[in-house]
mmCIF file of C-alpha atoms in Angstrom:
data_model
loop_
_atom_site.group_PDB
_atom_site.id
_atom_site.type_symbol
_atom_site.label_atom_id
_atom_site.label_comp_id
_atom_site.label_asym_id
_atom_site.label_seq_id
_atom_site.Cartn_x
_atom_site.Cartn_y
_atom_site.Cartn_z
ATOM 1 C CA MET O 1 8.140 45.745 -33.549
ATOM 2 C CA SER O 2 7.375 48.043 -30.643
ATOM 3 C CA ARG O 3 8.970 47.706 -27.241
ATOM 4 C CA ARG O 4 5.554 46.897 -25.799
ATOM 5 C CA ASN O 5 5.046 43.979 -28.179
ATOM 6 C CA ILE O 6 8.546 42.695 -27.462
ATOM 7 C CA PHE O 7 7.819 42.857 -23.740
ATOM 8 C CA TRP O 8 4.624 40.830 -24.053
ATOM 9 C CA LEU O 9 6.260 38.251 -26.318
ATOM 10 C CA PHE O 10 9.058 37.887 -23.808
ATOM 11 C CA PHE O 11 6.586 37.703 -20.881
ATOM 12 C CA PHE O 12 4.398 35.029 -22.453
ATOM 13 C CA GLY O 13 7.483 33.113 -23.551
ATOM 14 C CA LEU O 14 8.692 32.987 -19.960
ATOM 15 C CA LEU O 15 5.192 32.010 -18.813
ATOM 16 C CA LEU O 16 5.122 29.063 -21.238
ATOM 17 C CA VAL O 17 8.562 27.909 -20.112
ATOM 18 C CA PHE O 18 7.482 28.128 -16.465
ATOM 19 C CA ALA O 19 4.250 26.228 -17.129
ATOM 20 C CA GLY O 20 6.127 23.535 -19.015
ATOM 21 C CA THR O 21 8.609 23.175 -16.170
ATOM 22 C CA VAL O 22 5.799 22.848 -13.605
ATOM 23 C CA VAL O 23 4.001 20.214 -15.695
ATOM 24 C CA SER O 24 7.208 18.258 -16.241
ATOM 25 C CA TYR O 25 8.115 18.395 -12.547
ATOM 26 C CA THR O 26 4.618 17.330 -11.504
ATOM 27 C CA ARG O 27 4.626 14.399 -13.892
ATOM 28 C CA ASN O 28 8.010 13.230 -12.618
ATOM 29 C CA ALA O 29 7.063 13.757 -8.973
ATOM 30 C CA LEU O 30 3.828 11.772 -9.381
ATOM 31 C CA LYS O 31 5.294 9.075 -11.618
ATOM 32 C CA SER O 32 4.237 5.716 -10.247
ATOM 33 C CA TYR O 33 6.217 2.512 -9.938
ATOM 34 C CA PRO O 34 4.771 -0.013 -12.418
ATOM 35 C CA PRO O 35 4.279 -3.708 -11.612
ATOM 36 C CA THR O 36 6.785 -6.273 -12.825
ATOM 37 C CA GLN O 37 5.774 -9.109 -15.117
ATOM 38 C CA ALA O 38 5.826 -11.486 -12.150
ATOM 39 C CA ALA O 39 3.318 -9.243 -10.364
ATOM 40 C CA LEU O 40 0.975 -9.190 -13.347
ATOM 41 C CA GLN O 41 1.134 -12.979 -13.635
ATOM 42 C CA ALA O 42 -0.038 -13.216 -10.029
ATOM 43 C CA LEU O 43 -3.378 -11.751 -11.137
ATOM 44 C CA GLU O 44 -4.191 -14.855 -13.190
ATOM 45 C CA PRO O 45 -6.876 -17.209 -11.799
ATOM 46 C CA SER O 46 -6.130 -20.838 -10.966
ATOM 47 C CA PRO O 47 -8.095 -24.007 -10.125
ATOM 48 C CA THR O 48 -7.917 -23.049 -6.434
ATOM 49 C CA LEU O 49 -8.291 -19.268 -6.699
ATOM 50 C CA GLN O 50 -10.618 -16.852 -8.452
ATOM 51 C CA VAL O 51 -9.218 -13.431 -9.411
ATOM 52 C CA GLN O 52 -11.748 -10.814 -10.483
ATOM 53 C CA LYS O 53 -11.471 -7.180 -11.574
ATOM 54 C CA THR O 54 -13.945 -5.061 -9.641
ATOM 55 C CA GLY O 55 -15.012 -1.446 -9.311
ATOM 56 C CA TYR O 56 -12.661 -0.995 -6.364
ATOM 57 C CA GLY O 57 -9.691 -2.911 -7.772
ATOM 58 C CA TRP O 58 -9.204 -6.689 -7.731
ATOM 59 C CA VAL O 59 -10.399 -9.479 -5.472
ATOM 60 C CA PHE O 60 -8.811 -12.871 -4.832
ATOM 61 C CA ILE O 61 -11.404 -15.447 -3.766
ATOM 62 C CA PRO O 62 -10.482 -18.956 -2.570
ATOM 63 C CA ARG O 63 -12.554 -21.623 -4.323
ATOM 64 C CA GLY O 64 -12.737 -23.561 -1.043
ATOM 65 C CA THR O 65 -13.430 -22.456 2.524
ATOM 66 C CA THR O 66 -12.943 -18.746 3.238
ATOM 67 C CA LYS O 67 -11.600 -17.888 6.695
ATOM 68 C CA GLY O 68 -12.012 -14.101 6.540
ATOM 69 C CA GLY O 69 -11.374 -10.958 4.522
ATOM 70 C CA PHE O 70 -8.341 -8.746 4.030
ATOM 71 C CA ALA O 71 -8.614 -5.340 2.286
ATOM 72 C CA PHE O 72 -5.285 -3.886 1.194
ATOM 73 C CA TYR O 73 -4.231 -0.303 0.335
ATOM 74 C CA PRO O 74 -1.177 0.043 -1.968
ATOM 75 C CA GLY O 75 1.885 2.093 -1.129
ATOM 76 C CA GLY O 76 2.227 5.671 -2.315
ATOM 77 C CA LEU O 77 2.857 6.017 -6.056
ATOM 78 C CA VAL O 78 2.968 2.253 -6.520
ATOM 79 C CA GLU O 79 0.540 0.724 -9.005
ATOM 80 C CA PRO O 80 -1.642 -1.686 -7.008
ATOM 81 C CA GLN O 81 -0.986 -4.704 -9.237
ATOM 82 C CA ALA O 82 2.547 -4.747 -7.821
ATOM 83 C CA TYR O 83 1.191 -6.237 -4.585
ATOM 84 C CA ALA O 84 -0.506 -9.185 -6.279
ATOM 85 C CA PRO O 85 2.251 -11.752 -5.499
ATOM 86 C CA PRO O 86 2.177 -11.623 -1.670
ATOM 87 C CA LEU O 87 -1.578 -10.986 -1.591
ATOM 88 C CA ARG O 88 -2.189 -13.993 -3.821
ATOM 89 C CA LYS O 89 -0.293 -16.163 -1.337
ATOM 90 C CA ILE O 90 -2.462 -14.828 1.503
ATOM 91 C CA ALA O 91 -5.584 -15.629 -0.521
ATOM 92 C CA GLU O 92 -4.278 -19.139 -1.130
ATOM 93 C CA GLY O 93 -4.130 -19.411 2.652
ATOM 94 C CA GLY O 94 -7.919 -19.134 2.734
ATOM 95 C CA TYR O 95 -8.700 -15.400 2.775
ATOM 96 C CA ARG O 96 -10.778 -13.230 0.482
ATOM 97 C CA VAL O 97 -8.251 -10.516 -0.396
ATOM 98 C CA ALA O 98 -9.274 -7.176 -1.891
ATOM 99 C CA LEU O 99 -6.510 -5.249 -3.642
ATOM 100 C CA LEU O 100 -7.705 -1.658 -3.712
ATOM 101 C CA GLN O 101 -7.133 0.715 -6.623
ATOM 102 C CA VAL O 102 -6.927 4.406 -5.705
ATOM 103 C CA PRO O 103 -6.748 7.647 -7.736
ATOM 104 C CA PHE O 104 -3.217 8.766 -8.679
ATOM 105 C CA ASN O 105 -1.931 5.642 -6.832
ATOM 106 C CA LEU O 106 -2.201 7.572 -3.574
ATOM 107 C CA ALA O 107 -4.330 5.888 -0.906
ATOM 108 C CA VAL O 108 -5.023 9.216 0.819
ATOM 109 C CA THR O 109 -7.283 10.130 -2.111
ATOM 110 C CA ALA O 110 -9.722 7.286 -1.271
ATOM 111 C CA GLN O 111 -9.372 6.458 2.400
ATOM 112 C CA GLY O 112 -12.805 4.838 2.591
ATOM 113 C CA LYS O 113 -12.227 2.492 -0.369
ATOM 114 C CA ALA O 114 -12.137 -0.603 1.851
ATOM 115 C CA ARG O 115 -15.869 -0.151 2.513
ATOM 116 C CA ASP O 116 -16.614 -1.233 -1.066
ATOM 117 C CA ALA O 117 -14.732 -4.483 -0.614
ATOM 118 C CA ILE O 118 -16.247 -5.212 2.801
ATOM 119 C CA ALA O 119 -19.757 -4.550 1.483
ATOM 120 C CA GLU O 120 -19.380 -7.420 -1.008
ATOM 121 C CA ALA O 121 -18.861 -9.953 1.789
ATOM 122 C CA PRO O 122 -20.146 -8.372 5.034
ATOM 123 C CA ASN O 123 -20.475 -11.766 6.708
ATOM 124 C CA LEU O 124 -16.703 -12.170 6.847
ATOM 125 C CA ARG O 125 -14.420 -10.923 9.600
ATOM 126 C CA TRP O 126 -12.304 -8.269 7.880
ATOM 127 C CA ALA O 127 -8.810 -6.985 8.514
ATOM 128 C CA VAL O 128 -7.440 -3.953 6.690
ATOM 129 C CA GLY O 129 -3.847 -3.373 5.754
ATOM 130 C CA GLY O 130 -1.434 -1.625 3.480
ATOM 131 C CA HIS O 131 2.159 -0.928 2.595
ATOM 132 C CA SER O 132 3.889 2.324 3.554
ATOM 133 C CA LEU O 133 1.388 5.158 2.887
ATOM 134 C CA GLY O 134 -1.246 2.482 2.341
ATOM 135 C CA GLY O 135 -0.622 1.226 5.869
ATOM 136 C CA VAL O 136 -1.162 4.724 7.232
ATOM 137 C CA VAL O 137 -4.516 4.933 5.446
ATOM 138 C CA ALA O 138 -5.485 1.434 6.611
ATOM 139 C CA SER O 139 -4.850 2.440 10.226
ATOM 140 C CA ASN O 140 -6.963 5.583 9.746
ATOM 141 C CA PHE O 141 -9.767 3.462 8.306
ATOM 142 C CA ALA O 142 -9.614 0.953 11.160
ATOM 143 C CA GLN O 143 -9.719 3.734 13.739
ATOM 144 C CA SER O 144 -13.114 4.964 12.563
ATOM 145 C CA ASN O 145 -14.715 1.841 11.065
ATOM 146 C CA PRO O 146 -15.957 -0.956 13.330
ATOM 147 C CA ASP O 147 -16.123 -3.372 10.373
ATOM 148 C CA ALA O 148 -12.320 -3.454 10.380
ATOM 149 C CA LYS O 149 -11.471 -5.897 13.160
ATOM 150 C CA ALA O 150 -7.674 -5.877 12.785
ATOM 151 C CA ILE O 151 -4.826 -3.948 11.150
ATOM 152 C CA VAL O 152 -1.851 -5.192 9.121
ATOM 153 C CA MET O 153 0.855 -2.631 8.380
ATOM 154 C CA TRP O 154 3.736 -3.418 6.054
ATOM 155 C CA SER O 155 6.657 -1.042 6.567
ATOM 156 C CA SER O 156 4.492 1.729 7.970
ATOM 157 C CA TYR O 157 3.323 3.476 11.127
ATOM 158 C CA PRO O 158 0.122 5.273 12.181
ATOM 159 C CA GLN O 159 -0.531 8.910 11.445
ATOM 160 C CA ASN O 160 -2.881 9.231 14.432
ATOM 161 C CA ASP O 161 -2.455 8.144 18.022
ATOM 162 C CA LEU O 162 -4.006 4.661 18.134
ATOM 163 C CA SER O 163 -2.627 3.681 21.521
ATOM 164 C CA ALA O 164 -6.168 3.431 22.944
ATOM 165 C CA LEU O 165 -7.459 1.358 19.997
ATOM 166 C CA GLU O 166 -8.204 -2.209 21.024
ATOM 167 C CA LYS O 167 -7.740 -3.923 17.686
ATOM 168 C CA PRO O 168 -5.119 -6.599 16.981
ATOM 169 C CA THR O 169 -2.343 -5.073 14.890
ATOM 170 C CA LEU O 170 0.659 -6.468 13.018
ATOM 171 C CA LEU O 171 3.654 -4.450 11.860
ATOM 172 C CA LEU O 172 6.038 -6.102 9.399
ATOM 173 C CA ARG O 173 9.230 -4.291 8.454
ATOM 174 C CA GLY O 174 12.333 -5.418 6.619
ATOM 175 C CA ASP O 175 15.584 -4.818 8.453
ATOM 176 C CA ARG O 176 17.098 -3.433 5.215
ATOM 177 C CA ASP O 177 14.361 -0.794 4.818
ATOM 178 C CA GLY O 178 15.860 2.546 3.831
ATOM 179 C CA VAL O 179 12.558 4.412 3.379
ATOM 180 C CA VAL O 180 10.826 3.779 6.713
ATOM 181 C CA ARG O 181 13.977 3.752 8.795
ATOM 182 C CA LYS O 182 14.212 2.153 12.209
ATOM 183 C CA ASP O 183 14.689 5.478 14.004
ATOM 184 C CA ARG O 184 11.538 6.919 12.410
ATOM 185 C CA LEU O 185 9.579 3.824 13.374
ATOM 186 C CA GLU O 186 10.791 4.092 16.978
ATOM 187 C CA GLN O 187 9.757 7.750 17.097
ATOM 188 C CA ASN O 188 6.211 6.707 16.210
ATOM 189 C CA ARG O 189 6.071 3.461 18.177
ATOM 190 C CA ALA O 190 3.836 4.939 20.886
ATOM 191 C CA LYS O 191 1.111 5.631 18.279
ATOM 192 C CA PHE O 192 0.502 1.943 17.600
ATOM 193 C CA PRO O 193 -2.246 0.041 19.412
ATOM 194 C CA LYS O 194 -0.871 -1.401 22.653
ATOM 195 C CA ASN O 195 -1.261 -5.005 21.516
ATOM 196 C CA THR O 196 0.711 -4.511 18.279
ATOM 197 C CA GLN O 197 3.040 -7.300 17.185
ATOM 198 C CA PHE O 198 6.289 -5.826 15.842
ATOM 199 C CA VAL O 199 8.075 -8.202 13.475
ATOM 200 C CA SER O 200 11.412 -7.528 11.770
ATOM 201 C CA LEU O 201 12.017 -9.521 8.594
ATOM 202 C CA PRO O 202 15.709 -10.192 7.925
ATOM 203 C CA GLY O 203 17.107 -9.218 4.540
ATOM 204 C CA LEU O 204 14.022 -7.379 3.253
ATOM 205 C CA ASP O 205 13.995 -3.761 2.096
ATOM 206 C CA HIS O 206 11.077 -1.375 1.567
ATOM 207 C CA ALA O 207 10.391 -2.558 -1.985
ATOM 208 C CA SER O 208 10.435 -6.230 -0.983
ATOM 209 C CA PHE O 209 6.729 -6.002 -0.151
ATOM 210 C CA GLY O 210 5.743 -5.638 -3.803
ATOM 211 C CA GLY O 211 6.801 -6.444 -7.324
ATOM 212 C CA TYR O 212 7.793 -3.054 -8.701
ATOM 213 C CA GLY O 213 11.580 -2.972 -8.786
ATOM 214 C CA PRO O 214 13.925 -0.820 -6.677
ATOM 215 C CA GLN O 215 12.642 2.260 -4.843
ATOM 216 C CA ARG O 216 14.331 5.611 -4.454
ATOM 217 C CA GLY O 217 16.100 5.983 -1.118
ATOM 218 C CA ASP O 218 15.900 2.298 -0.284
ATOM 219 C CA ASN O 219 18.667 -0.106 0.673
ATOM 220 C CA ALA O 220 19.345 -3.268 -1.293
ATOM 221 C CA ALA O 221 17.595 -6.412 -0.096
ATOM 222 C CA THR O 222 19.661 -9.508 0.599
ATOM 223 C CA VAL O 223 16.675 -11.817 0.145
ATOM 224 C CA GLY O 224 15.142 -12.598 -3.255
ATOM 225 C CA LYS O 225 11.680 -11.341 -4.184
ATOM 226 C CA GLU O 226 9.933 -14.715 -4.162
ATOM 227 C CA GLU O 227 11.476 -15.723 -0.843
ATOM 228 C CA GLY O 228 10.498 -12.353 0.592
ATOM 229 C CA TRP O 229 6.891 -12.673 -0.562
ATOM 230 C CA ASP O 230 6.714 -16.142 0.981
ATOM 231 C CA LEU O 231 7.914 -14.744 4.305
ATOM 232 C CA ILE O 232 5.565 -11.744 4.223
ATOM 233 C CA ALA O 233 2.573 -13.940 3.416
ATOM 234 C CA LYS O 234 3.532 -16.504 6.064
ATOM 235 C CA ARG O 235 3.799 -13.923 8.850
ATOM 236 C CA THR O 236 0.592 -12.191 7.762
ATOM 237 C CA LEU O 237 -1.307 -15.485 7.647
ATOM 238 C CA GLU O 238 -0.031 -16.457 11.087
ATOM 239 C CA PHE O 239 -1.460 -13.216 12.429
ATOM 240 C CA LEU O 240 -4.796 -13.476 10.596
ATOM 241 C CA ASP O 241 -5.279 -17.105 11.590
ATOM 242 C CA LYS O 242 -5.007 -16.203 15.278
ATOM 243 C CA LEU O 243 -7.595 -13.426 15.228
ATOM 244 C CA PRO O 244 -10.614 -13.945 17.482
ATOM 245 C CA GLY O 245 -13.469 -15.521 15.587
ATOM 246 C CA GLN O 246 -11.336 -16.969 12.803
#
């Protein structure tokens, strides 16, 4: 075999190894957190609650009186079904809750997705929210969409300066959160709308807001999942129930 042929075999061999490494790294980097069995069970309908699969994700619809709407963006690289447990509890409190599904489990790829959910029930007063990266996207959506009357951010902070935005806003964060740390939140505190309610939840970590197991870089929660979901839903419902027009 000539030196030239050996060179090209060696070159293409290295190219294949490099390509394989890139593909493997990309797959690992974009690997999403799957929902737990408890999260999947929360997607089952009940005598008091309808749960429907839709083109934009899932929707929880109370079978009785509906107080308003809540469209929710999932956290980055978390499969949306993981948020079914706390969102189900909010729906049981009387709200139509839309759990949004986004490409690659990254809300930044479909920042306008909440429009699809709002369009199904435009007569309702809608709030938008999300966890972590999903909360960032929800705040972006609320900034430019008048149909979003309020913002709910779970362990998150705005990307843009929303200090002049006159929309009721709730920030929930666990005091054991190791992903969105307290110092980072304080650095971005001035970006929140001026009337934001900041609520620290004792014993909760970053992953407490969903059913998807532990998260890289997080601290360990000292409160159980079910108890945490109850607390998250309770505080969110207290905020939604006090919105003007509810």
